[in-house]
Amino acid sequence: MRNNQPVSNREVEVLDDQAIVSKTDLNGNIVYVNPYFTQVSGFSEAELLGSPQNIVRHPDMPAEAFADLWSSIQGGTPWTGIVKNRCKNGDHYWVRANITPIRESGKTTGYMSVRVKAERHQIEKAEQAYRAIRAGGKHGLRIKNGQLIRTGAGSLLSRLGHVSLAMRIWLATSVVNVLQVIVCAAALMGGGGNSYGIFAATFVGLLINVFLWYTLRVSVLQPLGRALQGARSIAAGDLSCSFETESTDEVGQLVRALQQMNSNLIATIRDVRNNVETMAVATRQIAAGNADLSGRTEAQAASLEETASSVEQFSSTVKQNADNSAQANELAQNASNVAVQGGEIVADVIATMDEINSSSRKIVDIIGLIEGIAFQTNILALNAAVEAARAGEQGRGFAVVAGEVRNLAQRSATAAKDIKNLIDVSVGKVSAGMVQVDRAGATMKEVVASVQQVTAIMHEISVASHEQSIGVDQVNSAIAHMDKVTQQNAALVEEAAAATASLAMEAGGLIQAVSLFKFGTTRKVRPLRATQQPQPLKRLAA
């Protein structure tokens, strides 16, 4: 006998509106559990499926309870009793367990257990009784079909409540027959005169009792037996049974009510099954769509992240270009100012060159005047030499002076000629320089105009780069917002996918739960024969 440890004294209360449902195969291994089973027991579905049902058995449960359970379901009888089960962490919970054999085509294929909350007075009574049974000795208790029955002579009347109706009717008619025989024998022994009449009355009474017993058996016991068998089939999930009766008494009305209940269950469960299957198909489609949407949303989120990264890099580049454009604009403005200043200096140079040209021409004029003076002085020196020669000895000194003056005049003429040549060369160079300065001035004006145009263009580029930087920042913010929204959408899609998966699991659980009910071909309800008894339950609660 399995002994699950450890245990605690903490009780887990089962909710009033919930039921713990499980299904086992013929060997007692769990093949289906509903979500509330896992919630209360603490075991996961993977831990429960394939495990024996006694994985939740509590050590406080006596072996006699499970022996009675085996005996009942092996005989094809549903079992109902108060059970204490153990949670995975050692806690416990009390339930009213209803275990029914699942039959298909007259054969037991498994067992279904439905457990609901047990009332407090039922728990207290069961706990006290189970404690006494575990202690052994003369406790005066036994368990039958999950019910606690007291033994001993004092509890004879209470035990009669557990005897079958057919046995009670048979006992009642038998007692009446025995009493009639005793009365008849007493009358005959008393020496009554009409012994044949007494014997005849007794015989007729016995026949009437036998007829009444047969009538009750045919009109009450057999229909009730068929109704009981049909009700057990319905409890086991087999709705293919048919209740037929021509009686109009209470038993016939009961059979018709069972037939109507069975028909209503078939219609309801078929509708539920069809709706659940439709919901399961729709749920699978929604789950597939959510999975596809989730993948595309994740791909979009990844693309947005890459785009955001690229835009951020582009934004950084644009900002750097804007800064460079601003610096270039400032440098262009400075270059424009320098060019303007250069233009002004060139203009000053042109004016100075004009003044130099004018001064050079004046110098040429002065040199021409000096040459004229030197020529006239030379003429005068020649005239003085002629006059000194005429004067003779007295004019010799004057002739020497005149010679020197002539030499000076020649030397002055030569120097003036050299200066004139130099001045001419200078004037030519100054004239060439004037031409070049004029060209430089014109070029400088063009440079100034070009620099000013470049400055204006760079200013426009700087303004455009700044506006572009602002626009890229806005685009970056928009993409960041889109990325945030996409991430939120991805999270919502994941939640929707999880909810859909949970709904699909619930739909699968509903389909599996509804699949416990079998419709099949409608068959008449007949009592079980000896060859149709269920197979023994090996490990349901061992």
Coordinates of C-alpha atoms in Angstrom, one line a residue:
M1 CA 0.0 0.0 0.0
R2 CA 1.5 3.3 -1.1
N3 CA 2.5 5.7 1.7
N4 CA 3.0 9.3 0.4
Q5 CA 5.2 11.5 2.6
P6 CA 5.7 14.0 4.0
V7 CA 2.4 15.4 5.2
S8 CA 1.3 18.5 7.0
N9 CA -1.7 19.6 8.9
R10 CA -2.6 22.4 6.5
E11 CA -5.9 22.0 4.7
V12 CA -6.6 23.3 1.2
E13 CA -10.3 24.2 0.8
V14 CA -12.0 23.1 -2.4
L15 CA -14.2 25.8 -3.9
D16 CA -17.9 25.3 -3.9
D17 CA -18.3 25.9 -7.7
Q18 CA -15.4 23.7 -8.8
A19 CA -14.9 20.0 -9.4
I20 CA -11.8 17.9 -9.6
V21 CA -12.0 15.6 -12.6
S22 CA -9.7 12.8 -13.7
K23 CA -9.9 9.8 -15.9
T24 CA -7.9 6.6 -15.6
D25 CA -7.3 3.5 -17.7
L26 CA -8.0 0.0 -16.5
N27 CA -4.7 -0.1 -14.7
G28 CA -5.5 3.0 -12.7
N29 CA -3.0 5.3 -14.6
I30 CA -4.2 8.8 -15.1
V31 CA -5.0 9.7 -18.7
Y32 CA -6.9 13.0 -18.2
V33 CA -7.0 15.7 -15.5
N34 CA -8.8 19.0 -15.6
P35 CA -7.0 22.3 -14.7
Y36 CA -8.5 22.5 -11.2
F37 CA -6.9 19.1 -10.3
T38 CA -3.5 20.5 -11.0
Q39 CA -4.3 23.8 -9.2
V40 CA -5.5 22.0 -5.9
S41 CA -3.0 19.1 -5.9
G42 CA 0.1 21.2 -6.8
F43 CA 1.2 18.6 -9.3
S44 CA 1.7 19.6 -12.9
E45 CA -0.2 17.9 -15.7
A46 CA 3.0 16.3 -16.9
E47 CA 3.6 14.8 -13.5
L48 CA 0.0 13.5 -13.3
L49 CA -0.5 12.0 -16.7
G50 CA 0.7 8.4 -16.8
S51 CA 1.0 8.2 -13.0
P52 CA -1.2 6.0 -10.8
Q53 CA -4.2 7.7 -9.3
N54 CA -2.8 6.9 -5.8
I55 CA -0.2 9.6 -6.3
V56 CA -2.6 11.8 -4.3
R57 CA -3.4 9.3 -1.6
H58 CA -3.1 10.5 2.0
P59 CA -1.7 8.2 4.6
D60 CA -4.7 8.9 6.9
M61 CA -7.1 7.1 4.5
P62 CA -7.7 3.5 5.7
A63 CA -7.0 0.6 3.3
E64 CA -10.6 -0.6 3.9
A65 CA -12.0 2.4 2.0
F66 CA -10.0 1.5 -1.1
A67 CA -10.8 -2.2 -0.8
D68 CA -14.5 -1.2 -0.8
L69 CA -13.8 1.1 -3.7
W70 CA -12.3 -1.8 -5.7
S71 CA -15.1 -4.1 -4.8
S72 CA -17.8 -1.6 -5.9
I73 CA -16.3 -0.6 -9.3
Q74 CA -15.3 -4.2 -10.1
G75 CA -19.0 -5.1 -9.7
G76 CA -19.9 -2.2 -12.0
T77 CA -21.4 -0.1 -9.2
P78 CA -20.4 3.6 -8.9
W79 CA -18.7 4.5 -5.7
T80 CA -19.3 7.6 -3.6
G81 CA -17.4 8.5 -0.4
I82 CA -15.6 11.1 1.5
V83 CA -11.8 11.0 0.7
K84 CA -8.8 12.8 2.1
N85 CA -6.2 13.5 -0.6
R86 CA -2.6 14.7 -0.3
C87 CA -1.1 17.7 -2.1
K88 CA 2.4 17.7 -3.6
N89 CA 3.7 19.8 -0.7
G90 CA 2.2 17.7 2.0
D91 CA -1.1 19.7 2.5
H92 CA -4.4 17.9 2.2
Y93 CA -7.9 18.5 0.9
W94 CA -11.2 16.7 1.6
V95 CA -13.6 15.8 -1.3
R96 CA -16.7 13.8 -1.9
A97 CA -15.4 11.5 -4.6
N98 CA -17.7 9.9 -7.2
I99 CA -16.0 7.2 -9.2
T100 CA -17.8 5.6 -12.1
P101 CA -16.8 2.9 -14.5
I102 CA -16.6 4.0 -18.2
R103 CA -18.3 1.5 -20.4
E104 CA -18.2 1.1 -24.1
S105 CA -20.1 -1.6 -26.0
G106 CA -20.8 -3.3 -22.6
K107 CA -17.1 -3.4 -21.6
T108 CA -15.4 -1.3 -19.0
T109 CA -12.6 0.8 -20.6
G110 CA -11.6 3.1 -17.7
Y111 CA -12.8 5.0 -14.7
M112 CA -13.9 8.6 -14.3
S113 CA -13.6 10.3 -10.9
V114 CA -15.5 13.6 -10.1
R115 CA -14.7 15.1 -6.8
V116 CA -16.5 18.0 -5.2
K117 CA -16.3 19.9 -2.0
A118 CA -17.3 17.8 1.1
E119 CA -19.4 19.4 3.8
R120 CA -17.8 20.0 7.2
H121 CA -20.0 17.6 9.1
Q122 CA -19.2 14.9 6.5
I123 CA -15.5 15.6 7.0
E124 CA -15.8 15.4 10.8
K125 CA -17.8 12.1 10.6
A126 CA -15.4 10.5 8.1
E127 CA -12.3 11.7 9.9
Q128 CA -13.5 10.2 13.2
A129 CA -14.5 6.9 11.5
Y130 CA -11.3 6.6 9.5
R131 CA -9.3 7.2 12.7
A132 CA -11.2 4.4 14.5
I133 CA -10.8 2.0 11.5
R134 CA -7.0 2.7 11.3
A135 CA -6.7 2.1 15.1
G136 CA -8.2 -1.4 14.7
G137 CA -10.0 -3.3 17.4
K138 CA -13.8 -3.4 17.8
H139 CA -14.8 -0.2 16.2
G140 CA -18.2 -1.5 14.9
L141 CA -17.8 0.2 11.5
R142 CA -17.4 -1.0 8.0
I143 CA -17.5 0.7 4.6
K144 CA -19.9 -0.3 1.8
N145 CA -20.1 1.5 -1.5
G146 CA -18.3 4.4 0.2
Q147 CA -20.9 4.7 3.0
L148 CA -20.1 4.1 6.7
I149 CA -22.2 1.3 8.2
R150 CA -22.3 0.3 11.9
T151 CA -22.1 -3.4 12.7
G152 CA -23.7 -5.3 15.6
A153 CA -27.2 -6.2 16.7
G154 CA -28.1 -2.7 17.7
S155 CA -27.6 -1.4 14.2
L156 CA -29.7 -4.1 12.5
L157 CA -32.4 -1.7 11.4
S158 CA -29.9 0.8 10.0
R159 CA -28.3 -2.1 8.1
L160 CA -31.6 -3.0 6.5
G161 CA -31.4 0.4 4.7
H162 CA -28.5 -1.0 2.8
V163 CA -30.3 -4.2 1.7
S164 CA -31.6 -4.3 -1.8
L165 CA -35.3 -3.5 -2.5
A166 CA -35.9 -6.9 -4.0
M167 CA -34.5 -8.6 -0.9
R168 CA -36.7 -6.5 1.3
I169 CA -39.8 -7.3 -0.7
W170 CA -38.9 -11.0 -0.6
L171 CA -38.3 -10.9 3.1
A172 CA -41.6 -9.1 3.7
T173 CA -43.6 -11.7 1.6
S174 CA -41.7 -14.5 3.2
V175 CA -42.5 -13.3 6.7
V176 CA -46.2 -12.9 5.8
N177 CA -46.2 -16.4 4.3
V178 CA -44.5 -17.9 7.4
L179 CA -47.0 -16.0 9.7
Q180 CA -49.9 -17.4 7.6
V181 CA -48.5 -20.9 7.9
I182 CA -48.1 -20.5 11.7
V183 CA -51.6 -19.2 12.1
C184 CA -52.9 -22.0 10.0
A185 CA -51.0 -24.6 12.0
A186 CA -52.2 -23.1 15.3
A187 CA -55.8 -23.1 14.1
L188 CA -55.5 -26.8 13.1
M189 CA -53.8 -27.7 16.3
G190 CA -56.5 -25.9 18.2
G191 CA -59.1 -28.4 17.0
G192 CA -61.2 -26.0 15.0
G193 CA -64.2 -27.6 13.2
N194 CA -63.6 -26.1 9.8
S195 CA -60.0 -27.3 9.1
Y196 CA -60.5 -27.5 5.4
G197 CA -61.6 -23.9 5.2
I198 CA -58.7 -22.7 7.3
F199 CA -56.3 -24.7 5.1
A200 CA -57.9 -23.3 1.9
A201 CA -57.8 -19.7 3.2
T202 CA -54.1 -20.2 4.1
F203 CA -53.3 -21.6 0.7
V204 CA -55.2 -18.8 -1.1
G205 CA -53.3 -16.3 1.0
L206 CA -50.0 -17.9 0.0
L207 CA -50.9 -17.8 -3.6
I208 CA -51.9 -14.1 -3.3
N209 CA -48.6 -13.3 -1.7
V210 CA -46.7 -15.1 -4.4
F211 CA -48.7 -13.3 -7.1
L212 CA -48.1 -10.0 -5.4
W213 CA -44.4 -10.7 -5.2
Y214 CA -44.3 -11.7 -8.9
T215 CA -46.3 -8.6 -9.8
L216 CA -44.0 -6.3 -7.8
R217 CA -41.0 -8.0 -9.4
V218 CA -42.3 -7.6 -13.0
S219 CA -43.9 -4.1 -12.6
V220 CA -41.5 -2.5 -10.1
L221 CA -38.2 -4.4 -9.5
Q222 CA -37.3 -5.2 -13.1
P223 CA -38.1 -1.7 -14.5
L224 CA -36.2 -0.2 -11.6
G225 CA -33.3 -2.5 -12.3
R226 CA -33.3 -1.4 -15.9
A227 CA -33.6 2.2 -14.9
L228 CA -30.7 1.8 -12.4
Q229 CA -28.6 0.2 -15.1
G230 CA -29.4 3.0 -17.5
A231 CA -28.6 5.6 -14.9
R232 CA -25.3 3.9 -14.2
S233 CA -24.6 4.0 -18.0
I234 CA -25.4 7.7 -18.1
A235 CA -23.2 8.3 -15.1
A236 CA -20.4 6.4 -16.9
G237 CA -20.8 8.7 -19.9
D238 CA -22.6 6.1 -22.1
L239 CA -25.7 7.9 -23.5
S240 CA -26.5 5.3 -26.1
C241 CA -29.0 3.5 -23.9
S242 CA -32.8 3.6 -24.5
F243 CA -35.5 3.4 -21.9
E244 CA -38.7 1.7 -23.1
T245 CA -41.8 1.3 -21.1
E246 CA -45.5 1.0 -21.6
S247 CA -46.4 1.5 -18.0
T248 CA -48.1 4.7 -16.8
D249 CA -47.5 4.3 -13.1
E250 CA -44.8 6.1 -11.1
V251 CA -42.2 3.6 -12.2
G252 CA -43.1 4.2 -15.9
Q253 CA -43.0 8.0 -15.3
L254 CA -39.6 7.6 -13.7
V255 CA -38.4 5.6 -16.8
R256 CA -39.8 8.2 -19.2
A257 CA -38.2 11.0 -17.2
L258 CA -34.8 9.1 -17.4
Q259 CA -35.4 8.8 -21.2
Q260 CA -36.2 12.5 -21.5
M261 CA -33.1 13.4 -19.4
N262 CA -30.9 11.1 -21.6
S263 CA -32.3 12.8 -24.8
N264 CA -31.7 16.2 -23.4
L265 CA -28.2 15.3 -22.4
I266 CA -27.5 13.9 -25.9
A267 CA -28.8 17.1 -27.5
T268 CA -26.9 19.4 -25.1
I269 CA -23.6 17.5 -25.3
R270 CA -23.8 17.2 -29.1
D271 CA -24.3 21.0 -29.3
V272 CA -21.5 21.6 -26.8
R273 CA -19.2 19.2 -28.7
N274 CA -20.0 20.8 -32.1
N275 CA -19.5 24.3 -30.7
V276 CA -16.3 23.3 -28.9
E277 CA -14.9 21.6 -32.1
T278 CA -15.8 24.8 -34.1
M279 CA -14.2 26.9 -31.4
A280 CA -11.1 24.6 -31.4
V281 CA -10.8 25.1 -35.2
A282 CA -11.3 28.8 -34.9
T283 CA -8.8 28.9 -32.0
R284 CA -6.2 27.0 -34.0
Q285 CA -6.7 29.4 -36.9
I286 CA -6.4 32.4 -34.5
A287 CA -3.3 30.8 -32.9
A288 CA -1.8 30.3 -36.4
G289 CA -2.6 33.9 -37.3
N290 CA -1.2 35.2 -34.0
A291 CA 1.9 33.2 -34.5
D292 CA 2.3 34.7 -38.0
L293 CA 1.5 38.1 -36.8
S294 CA 3.9 37.7 -33.9
G295 CA 6.7 36.7 -36.3
R296 CA 6.0 39.6 -38.7
T297 CA 5.7 42.0 -35.7
E298 CA 9.1 40.8 -34.4
A299 CA 10.6 41.2 -37.9
Q300 CA 9.1 44.7 -38.1
A301 CA 10.5 45.5 -34.7
A302 CA 13.9 44.3 -35.7
S303 CA 13.7 46.3 -39.0
L304 CA 12.6 49.4 -37.0
E305 CA 15.5 48.9 -34.6
E306 CA 17.9 48.7 -37.6
T307 CA 16.3 51.7 -39.2
A308 CA 16.4 53.6 -35.9
S309 CA 20.1 52.8 -35.6
S310 CA 20.7 53.9 -39.2
V311 CA 18.7 57.1 -38.8
E312 CA 20.5 57.8 -35.6
Q313 CA 23.9 57.5 -37.4
F314 CA 22.5 59.6 -40.3
S315 CA 21.3 62.1 -37.8
S316 CA 24.7 62.3 -36.2
T317 CA 26.2 62.7 -39.7
V318 CA 23.7 65.4 -40.6
K319 CA 24.4 67.2 -37.3
Q320 CA 28.1 67.0 -38.1
N321 CA 27.5 68.3 -41.6
A322 CA 25.4 71.1 -40.1
D323 CA 28.2 72.0 -37.7
N324 CA 30.8 71.8 -40.6
S325 CA 28.5 74.0 -42.8
A326 CA 28.2 76.5 -40.0
Q327 CA 32.0 76.6 -39.7
A328 CA 32.4 76.7 -43.5
N329 CA 29.9 79.6 -43.5
E330 CA 31.9 81.4 -40.9
L331 CA 35.1 80.8 -42.8
A332 CA 33.5 81.9 -46.1
Q333 CA 32.3 85.0 -44.3
N334 CA 35.8 85.7 -43.0
A335 CA 37.2 85.0 -46.5
S336 CA 34.6 87.4 -48.0
N337 CA 35.7 90.0 -45.5
V338 CA 39.4 89.3 -46.3
A339 CA 38.6 89.5 -50.1
V340 CA 36.8 92.8 -49.6
Q341 CA 39.8 94.1 -47.6
G342 CA 42.1 92.8 -50.4
G343 CA 40.0 94.6 -52.9
E344 CA 40.3 97.7 -51.0
I345 CA 44.0 97.3 -50.7
V346 CA 44.3 96.6 -54.4
A347 CA 42.3 99.8 -55.1
D348 CA 44.7 101.7 -52.8
V349 CA 47.6 100.1 -54.7
I350 CA 46.1 101.2 -58.1
A351 CA 45.7 104.7 -56.8
T352 CA 49.3 104.6 -55.5
M353 CA 50.5 103.3 -58.8
D354 CA 48.6 106.1 -60.6
E355 CA 50.4 108.6 -58.4
I356 CA 53.8 106.9 -59.0
N357 CA 53.1 107.0 -62.8
S358 CA 52.2 110.7 -62.6
S359 CA 55.3 111.4 -60.5
S360 CA 57.5 109.4 -63.0
R361 CA 56.1 111.5 -65.8
K362 CA 56.9 114.7 -63.9
I363 CA 60.4 113.4 -63.3
V364 CA 60.8 112.7 -67.0
D365 CA 59.7 116.3 -67.7
I366 CA 62.3 117.5 -65.1
I367 CA 65.0 115.4 -66.6
G368 CA 64.1 116.9 -70.0
L369 CA 64.5 120.3 -68.5
I370 CA 67.9 119.3 -67.1
E371 CA 69.0 118.0 -70.5
G372 CA 67.9 121.3 -72.0
I373 CA 69.9 123.2 -69.4
A374 CA 72.9 121.0 -70.0
F375 CA 72.7 121.5 -73.7
Q376 CA 72.4 125.3 -73.4
T377 CA 75.3 125.2 -70.8
N378 CA 77.4 123.3 -73.3
I379 CA 76.6 125.9 -76.0
L380 CA 77.5 128.6 -73.7
A381 CA 80.8 126.8 -72.8
L382 CA 81.5 126.5 -76.5
N383 CA 80.8 130.2 -77.0
A384 CA 83.0 131.0 -73.9
A385 CA 85.8 128.9 -75.4
V386 CA 85.5 130.8 -78.7
E387 CA 85.6 134.1 -76.9
A388 CA 88.6 133.0 -74.7
A389 CA 90.5 132.0 -77.9
R390 CA 89.8 135.4 -79.3
A391 CA 91.0 137.1 -76.1
G392 CA 94.3 135.3 -76.3
E393 CA 96.5 135.2 -73.2
Q394 CA 94.0 137.0 -71.1
G395 CA 91.3 134.6 -71.8
R396 CA 93.2 131.4 -71.1
G397 CA 91.9 131.1 -67.6
F398 CA 88.5 131.8 -68.7
A399 CA 89.0 129.1 -71.3
V400 CA 89.9 126.6 -68.7
V401 CA 86.8 127.5 -66.7
A402 CA 84.7 127.3 -69.8
G403 CA 86.2 123.8 -70.5
E404 CA 85.3 122.6 -67.1
V405 CA 81.8 124.0 -67.4
R406 CA 81.5 122.2 -70.7
N407 CA 82.7 119.0 -69.1
L408 CA 80.2 119.4 -66.4
A409 CA 77.5 120.1 -68.9
Q410 CA 78.4 117.0 -70.8
R411 CA 78.5 115.0 -67.7
S412 CA 75.2 116.4 -66.6
A413 CA 73.7 115.7 -70.0
T414 CA 75.1 112.1 -69.8
A415 CA 73.7 111.6 -66.3
A416 CA 70.4 113.2 -67.3
K417 CA 70.3 110.8 -70.3
D418 CA 71.1 107.8 -68.1
I419 CA 68.4 109.0 -65.5
K420 CA 66.0 109.4 -68.4
N421 CA 66.7 106.0 -69.7
L422 CA 66.2 104.6 -66.2
I423 CA 63.0 106.7 -65.7
D424 CA 61.8 105.5 -69.1
V425 CA 62.4 101.9 -68.0
S426 CA 60.7 102.6 -64.7
V427 CA 57.8 104.4 -66.4
G428 CA 57.4 101.4 -68.7
K429 CA 57.5 99.0 -65.8
V430 CA 55.1 101.2 -63.9
S431 CA 52.8 101.3 -66.9
A432 CA 53.0 97.5 -67.1
G433 CA 52.5 97.3 -63.4
M434 CA 49.4 99.6 -63.8
V435 CA 48.0 97.2 -66.4
Q436 CA 48.7 94.2 -64.1
V437 CA 47.3 96.1 -61.1
D438 CA 44.2 97.0 -63.1
R439 CA 43.8 93.3 -64.0
A440 CA 44.4 92.4 -60.4
G441 CA 41.8 94.9 -59.3
A442 CA 39.3 93.5 -61.8
T443 CA 40.1 89.9 -60.8
M444 CA 39.9 90.9 -57.1
K445 CA 36.5 92.3 -57.8
E446 CA 35.5 89.0 -59.4
V447 CA 37.0 87.1 -56.4
V448 CA 35.1 89.3 -54.0
A449 CA 31.9 88.8 -55.9
S450 CA 32.6 85.0 -56.1
V451 CA 33.4 84.8 -52.4
Q452 CA 30.3 86.7 -51.6
Q453 CA 28.3 84.3 -53.7
V454 CA 30.0 81.4 -52.0
T455 CA 29.3 83.0 -48.7
A456 CA 25.6 83.3 -49.6
I457 CA 25.5 79.7 -50.8
M458 CA 27.3 78.4 -47.7
H459 CA 24.8 80.4 -45.6
E460 CA 21.9 78.7 -47.4
I461 CA 23.7 75.3 -47.0
S462 CA 24.1 76.0 -43.3
V463 CA 20.4 77.0 -42.9
A464 CA 19.3 73.9 -44.9
S465 CA 21.6 71.6 -42.9
H466 CA 20.2 73.0 -39.7
E467 CA 16.7 72.5 -40.9
Q468 CA 17.7 69.0 -42.2
S469 CA 19.1 68.2 -38.8
I470 CA 15.8 69.3 -37.1
G471 CA 13.9 67.2 -39.7
V472 CA 16.1 64.1 -39.1
D473 CA 15.6 64.6 -35.3
Q474 CA 11.9 64.6 -35.8
V475 CA 12.2 61.5 -38.1
N476 CA 14.3 59.8 -35.4
S477 CA 11.8 60.7 -32.7
A478 CA 9.0 59.3 -35.0
I479 CA 10.9 56.1 -35.6
A480 CA 11.6 55.8 -31.9
H481 CA 7.9 56.2 -31.2
M482 CA 7.1 53.6 -33.9
D483 CA 9.6 51.3 -32.4
K484 CA 8.1 51.7 -29.0
V485 CA 4.6 51.1 -30.4
T486 CA 5.8 48.1 -32.3
Q487 CA 7.4 46.7 -29.2
Q488 CA 4.1 47.2 -27.3
N489 CA 2.3 45.6 -30.2
A490 CA 4.7 42.7 -30.1
A491 CA 4.1 42.3 -26.4
L492 CA 0.3 42.4 -27.0
V493 CA 0.6 39.9 -29.8
E494 CA 2.6 37.6 -27.5
E495 CA -0.1 38.0 -24.8
A496 CA -2.7 37.3 -27.4
A497 CA -0.8 34.3 -28.6
A498 CA -0.5 33.0 -25.1
A499 CA -4.2 33.7 -24.4
T500 CA -5.1 31.9 -27.7
A501 CA -2.8 29.0 -26.7
S502 CA -4.5 28.8 -23.3
L503 CA -7.9 29.0 -25.0
A504 CA -6.8 26.2 -27.4
M505 CA -5.7 24.1 -24.4
E506 CA -9.1 24.8 -22.7
A507 CA -10.9 23.8 -25.9
G508 CA -8.8 20.7 -26.1
G509 CA -9.7 19.9 -22.5
L510 CA -13.4 20.5 -23.2
I511 CA -13.2 18.2 -26.2
Q512 CA -11.5 15.6 -24.1
A513 CA -14.0 16.1 -21.3
V514 CA -17.0 15.9 -23.7
S515 CA -15.4 12.9 -25.4
L516 CA -16.2 10.9 -22.2
F517 CA -19.8 10.9 -23.4
K518 CA -20.5 8.2 -26.0
F519 CA -23.6 8.3 -28.2
G520 CA -23.2 5.4 -30.5
T521 CA -26.2 3.3 -31.6
T522 CA -29.2 3.5 -29.4
R523 CA -29.5 0.2 -27.4
K524 CA -32.0 -1.1 -24.9
V525 CA -31.0 -1.2 -21.3
R526 CA -30.5 -4.7 -19.9
P527 CA -29.1 -5.9 -16.6
L528 CA -25.5 -6.9 -16.6
R529 CA -24.8 -10.6 -17.1
A530 CA -22.1 -12.4 -15.2
T531 CA -19.8 -12.3 -18.2
Q532 CA -20.1 -8.6 -18.5
Q533 CA -18.7 -7.7 -15.1
P534 CA -15.9 -5.0 -15.2
Q535 CA -12.3 -6.0 -15.0
P536 CA -10.5 -5.5 -11.6
L537 CA -9.0 -2.1 -10.9
K538 CA -5.4 -2.7 -10.2
R539 CA -3.9 0.6 -9.0
L540 CA -6.6 3.1 -8.7
A541 CA -6.0 3.6 -5.0
A542 CA -3.5 1.0 -4.0

